[in-house]
């Protein structure tokens, strides 16, 4: 029997569909790569997700993970976001064994950049700040044949990077992904470097200069986006 809470949640989502949002969502994706969406404003999704979490927050963590799994399986962006709201909200309960759950979701359910970034920026990013030894697992993701797993290796470190953490690991991951042909992966590791530049501008700038002859221009532009104009201009020279 389906969990009644999930049935009710999906009815709430259907009741909040906005045709304008549904139509406009297409412009954030390349043709043929669109996320599957109900068409609901993210502010509304956030409210719905927080209310839903209040309904399940007292369940054992494993049961909450099982509910989140059902949401991920639906392959709707809004349900993935709500699953992430639930896992983010219980971050104080994270344990090392939870990494396998999060990795399973990345490898089996993430199918667009928005779901990838929502899960990785917060849930997995928070996890690796709590358990830094798992960054070695992110480095394994860089070798995946799945573009979203490779992107996940980089975007998981966005929030830690802004805090000035894990700079050497960030450069290690960028090194492995440096010549990746997929633009979603290039944008992912470029974003990671940009985030790192907020705390380590000099080091990231020197890194970009040392790699600019081989770094795809897409990644390079992302990496230097927050730097002063004169540095950006120099970095973009052939």
mmCIF file of C-alpha atoms in Angstrom:
data_model
loop_
_atom_site.group_PDB
_atom_site.id
_atom_site.type_symbol
_atom_site.label_atom_id
_atom_site.label_comp_id
_atom_site.label_asym_id
_atom_site.label_seq_id
_atom_site.Cartn_x
_atom_site.Cartn_y
_atom_site.Cartn_z
ATOM 1 C CA UNK A 1 0.000 0.000 0.000
ATOM 2 C CA UNK A 2 1.289 3.468 -0.877
ATOM 3 C CA UNK A 3 2.229 5.716 2.023
ATOM 4 C CA UNK A 4 -0.762 8.018 2.530
ATOM 5 C CA UNK A 5 1.553 10.910 3.312
ATOM 6 C CA UNK A 6 3.173 10.620 -0.111
ATOM 7 C CA UNK A 7 -0.224 10.344 -1.798
ATOM 8 C CA UNK A 8 -1.353 13.509 0.003
ATOM 9 C CA UNK A 9 1.907 15.281 -0.860
ATOM 10 C CA UNK A 10 1.524 14.499 -4.550
ATOM 11 C CA UNK A 11 -2.047 15.793 -4.495
ATOM 12 C CA UNK A 12 -0.786 19.020 -2.893
ATOM 13 C CA UNK A 13 1.808 19.343 -5.638
ATOM 14 C CA UNK A 14 -0.815 18.834 -8.341
ATOM 15 C CA UNK A 15 -3.020 21.446 -6.672
ATOM 16 C CA UNK A 16 -0.206 23.999 -6.842
ATOM 17 C CA UNK A 17 0.786 23.609 -10.496
ATOM 18 C CA UNK A 18 1.355 26.963 -12.201
ATOM 19 C CA UNK A 19 1.152 26.736 -15.994
ATOM 20 C CA UNK A 20 3.422 29.781 -16.401
ATOM 21 C CA UNK A 21 6.113 28.149 -14.257
ATOM 22 C CA UNK A 22 5.699 24.900 -16.171
ATOM 23 C CA UNK A 23 6.246 26.701 -19.457
ATOM 24 C CA UNK A 24 9.118 28.902 -18.288
ATOM 25 C CA UNK A 25 11.018 26.003 -16.705
ATOM 26 C CA UNK A 26 11.974 24.780 -20.172
ATOM 27 C CA UNK A 27 14.294 27.710 -20.778
ATOM 28 C CA UNK A 28 16.701 26.554 -18.077
ATOM 29 C CA UNK A 29 17.552 23.390 -19.985
ATOM 30 C CA UNK A 30 18.894 22.406 -23.348
ATOM 31 C CA UNK A 31 16.329 20.887 -25.664
ATOM 32 C CA UNK A 32 15.968 17.219 -24.863
ATOM 33 C CA UNK A 33 17.500 17.602 -21.392
ATOM 34 C CA UNK A 34 14.544 19.185 -19.584
ATOM 35 C CA UNK A 35 13.813 18.117 -16.032
ATOM 36 C CA UNK A 36 10.483 16.439 -15.413
ATOM 37 C CA UNK A 37 8.502 18.990 -13.419
ATOM 38 C CA UNK A 38 5.017 19.654 -12.082
ATOM 39 C CA UNK A 39 5.562 23.394 -12.607
ATOM 40 C CA UNK A 40 5.604 24.995 -9.149
ATOM 41 C CA UNK A 41 7.512 28.043 -7.908
ATOM 42 C CA UNK A 42 10.516 27.094 -5.761
ATOM 43 C CA UNK A 43 9.318 29.281 -2.892
ATOM 44 C CA UNK A 44 6.088 27.285 -2.790
ATOM 45 C CA UNK A 45 7.992 23.994 -3.030
ATOM 46 C CA UNK A 46 10.111 25.031 -0.054
ATOM 47 C CA UNK A 47 6.990 25.703 2.032
ATOM 48 C CA UNK A 48 5.363 22.425 1.003
ATOM 49 C CA UNK A 49 8.595 20.543 1.756
ATOM 50 C CA UNK A 50 8.956 22.035 5.229
ATOM 51 C CA UNK A 51 5.355 21.164 6.078
ATOM 52 C CA UNK A 52 5.896 17.628 4.788
ATOM 53 C CA UNK A 53 9.045 17.212 6.891
ATOM 54 C CA UNK A 54 7.126 18.237 10.008
ATOM 55 C CA UNK A 55 4.787 15.295 9.327
ATOM 56 C CA UNK A 56 7.615 12.737 9.181
ATOM 57 C CA UNK A 57 10.401 14.206 11.340
ATOM 58 C CA UNK A 58 9.734 11.945 14.344
ATOM 59 C CA UNK A 59 10.059 8.737 12.309
ATOM 60 C CA UNK A 60 13.273 6.695 12.556
ATOM 61 C CA UNK A 61 15.913 8.039 10.164
ATOM 62 C CA UNK A 62 15.804 4.901 8.033
ATOM 63 C CA UNK A 63 12.058 5.327 7.471
ATOM 64 C CA UNK A 64 12.581 8.945 6.421
ATOM 65 C CA UNK A 65 15.243 7.767 3.971
ATOM 66 C CA UNK A 66 12.766 5.220 2.571
ATOM 67 C CA UNK A 67 10.174 7.964 2.043
ATOM 68 C CA UNK A 68 12.824 10.108 0.332
ATOM 69 C CA UNK A 69 13.713 7.163 -1.875
ATOM 70 C CA UNK A 70 10.096 6.989 -3.050
ATOM 71 C CA UNK A 71 10.192 10.684 -3.868
ATOM 72 C CA UNK A 72 13.441 10.278 -5.830
ATOM 73 C CA UNK A 73 12.001 7.341 -7.766
ATOM 74 C CA UNK A 74 9.181 9.539 -9.108
ATOM 75 C CA UNK A 75 11.728 11.488 -11.189
ATOM 76 C CA UNK A 76 10.006 14.821 -10.663
ATOM 77 C CA UNK A 77 12.276 17.730 -9.764
ATOM 78 C CA UNK A 78 9.885 19.050 -7.123
ATOM 79 C CA UNK A 79 9.757 15.672 -5.353
ATOM 80 C CA UNK A 80 13.566 15.479 -5.427
ATOM 81 C CA UNK A 81 13.747 18.966 -3.885
ATOM 82 C CA UNK A 82 11.354 17.912 -1.114
ATOM 83 C CA UNK A 83 13.440 14.780 -0.481
ATOM 84 C CA UNK A 84 16.464 17.080 -0.112
ATOM 85 C CA UNK A 85 14.597 19.397 2.265
ATOM 86 C CA UNK A 86 13.950 16.339 4.435
ATOM 87 C CA UNK A 87 17.550 15.102 4.402
ATOM 88 C CA UNK A 88 18.936 18.616 4.932
ATOM 89 C CA UNK A 89 16.648 19.084 7.922
ATOM 90 C CA UNK A 90 18.006 15.976 9.657
ATOM 91 C CA UNK A 91 21.717 16.675 9.069
ATOM 92 C CA UNK A 92 22.486 16.520 12.787
ATOM 93 C CA UNK A 93 21.656 12.809 12.603
ATOM 94 C CA UNK A 94 24.060 12.000 9.749
ATOM 95 C CA UNK A 95 26.343 9.018 10.326
ATOM 96 C CA UNK A 96 29.146 7.661 8.095
ATOM 97 C CA UNK A 97 26.939 4.827 6.821
ATOM 98 C CA UNK A 98 24.529 7.369 5.327
ATOM 99 C CA UNK A 99 26.984 8.109 2.532
ATOM 100 C CA UNK A 100 25.937 4.913 0.761
ATOM 101 C CA UNK A 101 22.310 6.118 0.742
ATOM 102 C CA UNK A 102 23.250 9.485 -0.752
ATOM 103 C CA UNK A 103 25.594 7.880 -3.280
ATOM 104 C CA UNK A 104 22.813 5.507 -4.340
ATOM 105 C CA UNK A 105 20.535 8.475 -5.060
ATOM 106 C CA UNK A 106 23.205 10.269 -7.082
ATOM 107 C CA UNK A 107 23.990 7.204 -9.163
ATOM 108 C CA UNK A 108 20.447 5.973 -9.696
ATOM 109 C CA UNK A 109 18.017 8.905 -9.611
ATOM 110 C CA UNK A 110 19.735 12.195 -10.448
ATOM 111 C CA UNK A 111 18.857 12.991 -14.067
ATOM 112 C CA UNK A 112 19.272 16.757 -14.440
ATOM 113 C CA UNK A 113 21.543 19.544 -13.180
ATOM 114 C CA UNK A 114 18.987 21.024 -10.767
ATOM 115 C CA UNK A 115 18.420 17.762 -8.898
ATOM 116 C CA UNK A 116 22.173 17.121 -8.881
ATOM 117 C CA UNK A 117 22.985 20.520 -7.389
ATOM 118 C CA UNK A 118 20.138 20.482 -4.864
ATOM 119 C CA UNK A 119 21.233 17.135 -3.426
ATOM 120 C CA UNK A 120 24.970 17.789 -3.558
ATOM 121 C CA UNK A 121 25.242 21.416 -2.455
ATOM 122 C CA UNK A 122 23.564 20.807 0.866
ATOM 123 C CA UNK A 123 22.883 17.199 1.872
ATOM 124 C CA UNK A 124 26.148 15.685 0.620
ATOM 125 C CA UNK A 125 28.143 18.890 1.037
ATOM 126 C CA UNK A 126 27.149 19.033 4.706
ATOM 127 C CA UNK A 127 27.949 15.340 5.078
ATOM 128 C CA UNK A 128 31.529 15.724 3.804
ATOM 129 C CA UNK A 129 32.102 18.704 6.080
ATOM 130 C CA UNK A 130 31.107 16.417 8.963
ATOM 131 C CA UNK A 131 33.080 13.430 7.622
ATOM 132 C CA UNK A 132 35.921 14.771 5.432
ATOM 133 C CA UNK A 133 37.439 11.325 4.863
ATOM 134 C CA UNK A 134 34.597 10.690 2.386
ATOM 135 C CA UNK A 135 36.056 13.213 -0.055
ATOM 136 C CA UNK A 136 38.096 10.281 -1.352
ATOM 137 C CA UNK A 137 34.782 8.775 -2.483
ATOM 138 C CA UNK A 138 33.993 11.962 -4.435
ATOM 139 C CA UNK A 139 37.280 11.524 -6.272
ATOM 140 C CA UNK A 140 36.082 8.082 -7.374
ATOM 141 C CA UNK A 141 32.942 9.707 -8.777
ATOM 142 C CA UNK A 142 35.083 11.713 -11.198
ATOM 143 C CA UNK A 143 35.744 8.481 -13.137
ATOM 144 C CA UNK A 144 32.072 7.625 -13.625
ATOM 145 C CA UNK A 145 30.561 7.250 -17.094
ATOM 146 C CA UNK A 146 27.500 9.103 -15.718
ATOM 147 C CA UNK A 147 27.785 12.867 -16.335
ATOM 148 C CA UNK A 148 25.737 13.687 -13.220
ATOM 149 C CA UNK A 149 27.969 11.606 -10.955
ATOM 150 C CA UNK A 150 31.021 13.438 -12.326
ATOM 151 C CA UNK A 151 29.323 16.810 -11.835
ATOM 152 C CA UNK A 152 28.321 15.705 -8.321
ATOM 153 C CA UNK A 153 31.986 15.159 -7.418
ATOM 154 C CA UNK A 154 32.580 18.884 -7.953
ATOM 155 C CA UNK A 155 29.355 20.566 -6.860
ATOM 156 C CA UNK A 156 29.338 18.691 -3.540
ATOM 157 C CA UNK A 157 32.253 20.924 -2.548
ATOM 158 C CA UNK A 158 30.619 24.287 -3.424
ATOM 159 C CA UNK A 159 29.567 25.227 0.131
ATOM 160 C CA UNK A 160 32.764 23.894 1.765
ATOM 161 C CA UNK A 161 34.774 25.794 -0.890
ATOM 162 C CA UNK A 162 33.068 29.074 0.045
ATOM 163 C CA UNK A 163 34.111 28.435 3.631
ATOM 164 C CA UNK A 164 37.722 28.053 2.536
ATOM 165 C CA UNK A 165 37.787 24.287 3.113
ATOM 166 C CA UNK A 166 39.409 21.425 1.213
ATOM 167 C CA UNK A 167 41.390 23.506 -1.280
ATOM 168 C CA UNK A 168 43.856 20.735 -2.166
ATOM 169 C CA UNK A 169 41.005 18.283 -2.721
ATOM 170 C CA UNK A 170 39.233 20.849 -4.903
ATOM 171 C CA UNK A 171 42.330 21.132 -7.084
ATOM 172 C CA UNK A 172 42.622 17.326 -7.198
ATOM 173 C CA UNK A 173 39.035 17.010 -8.455
ATOM 174 C CA UNK A 174 39.505 19.846 -10.947
ATOM 175 C CA UNK A 175 42.663 18.123 -12.239
ATOM 176 C CA UNK A 176 40.788 14.889 -12.913
ATOM 177 C CA UNK A 177 37.830 16.652 -14.570
ATOM 178 C CA UNK A 178 39.984 19.216 -16.383
ATOM 179 C CA UNK A 179 39.554 17.856 -19.918
ATOM 180 C CA UNK A 180 36.032 16.476 -19.478
ATOM 181 C CA UNK A 181 34.089 16.973 -22.711
ATOM 182 C CA UNK A 182 30.680 17.361 -21.054
ATOM 183 C CA UNK A 183 29.628 20.991 -20.596
ATOM 184 C CA UNK A 184 27.610 20.158 -17.475
ATOM 185 C CA UNK A 185 30.736 18.738 -15.862
ATOM 186 C CA UNK A 186 32.845 21.687 -17.048
ATOM 187 C CA UNK A 187 30.357 24.119 -15.513
ATOM 188 C CA UNK A 188 30.296 22.040 -12.328
ATOM 189 C CA UNK A 189 34.017 22.096 -11.653
ATOM 190 C CA UNK A 190 34.289 25.689 -12.876
ATOM 191 C CA UNK A 191 31.654 26.629 -10.296
ATOM 192 C CA UNK A 192 33.591 24.726 -7.623
ATOM 193 C CA UNK A 193 36.732 26.734 -8.461
ATOM 194 C CA UNK A 194 34.739 29.983 -8.447
ATOM 195 C CA UNK A 195 33.420 29.139 -4.972
ATOM 196 C CA UNK A 196 36.964 28.377 -3.800
ATOM 197 C CA UNK A 197 38.157 31.726 -5.167
ATOM 198 C CA UNK A 198 35.967 33.530 -2.620
ATOM 199 C CA UNK A 199 38.386 32.477 0.139
ATOM 200 C CA UNK A 200 41.475 31.628 -1.938
ATOM 201 C CA UNK A 201 41.535 34.024 -4.898
ATOM 202 C CA UNK A 202 45.315 33.991 -5.352
ATOM 203 C CA UNK A 203 45.626 30.202 -5.288
ATOM 204 C CA UNK A 204 42.679 29.650 -7.647
ATOM 205 C CA UNK A 205 43.937 32.342 -10.023
ATOM 206 C CA UNK A 206 47.370 30.735 -10.153
ATOM 207 C CA UNK A 207 45.758 27.358 -10.715
ATOM 208 C CA UNK A 208 43.656 28.685 -13.619
ATOM 209 C CA UNK A 209 46.683 30.346 -15.216
ATOM 210 C CA UNK A 210 48.647 27.112 -14.999
ATOM 211 C CA UNK A 211 45.813 25.170 -16.690
ATOM 212 C CA UNK A 212 44.353 27.702 -19.137
ATOM 213 C CA UNK A 213 45.999 26.135 -22.181
ATOM 214 C CA UNK A 214 44.015 22.927 -21.627
ATOM 215 C CA UNK A 215 41.024 24.038 -19.524
ATOM 216 C CA UNK A 216 37.828 24.346 -21.600
ATOM 217 C CA UNK A 217 36.729 27.984 -21.929
ATOM 218 C CA UNK A 218 33.386 27.191 -20.327
ATOM 219 C CA UNK A 219 35.066 25.991 -17.123
ATOM 220 C CA UNK A 220 37.581 28.827 -17.195
ATOM 221 C CA UNK A 221 34.883 31.510 -17.455
ATOM 222 C CA UNK A 222 33.002 30.045 -14.508
ATOM 223 C CA UNK A 223 36.171 29.764 -12.409
ATOM 224 C CA UNK A 224 37.172 33.430 -12.767
ATOM 225 C CA UNK A 225 33.702 34.973 -12.664
ATOM 226 C CA UNK A 226 34.124 36.578 -9.212
ATOM 227 C CA UNK A 227 37.656 37.856 -9.759
ATOM 228 C CA UNK A 228 38.532 41.506 -10.495
ATOM 229 C CA UNK A 229 38.249 42.569 -14.172
ATOM 230 C CA UNK A 230 42.000 42.827 -14.704
ATOM 231 C CA UNK A 231 42.544 39.250 -13.471
ATOM 232 C CA UNK A 232 39.694 37.957 -15.626
ATOM 233 C CA UNK A 233 41.120 39.677 -18.680
ATOM 234 C CA UNK A 234 44.571 38.202 -18.093
ATOM 235 C CA UNK A 235 43.200 34.717 -17.471
ATOM 236 C CA UNK A 236 41.200 34.748 -20.719
ATOM 237 C CA UNK A 237 44.276 35.434 -22.842
ATOM 238 C CA UNK A 238 45.199 32.558 -25.126
#
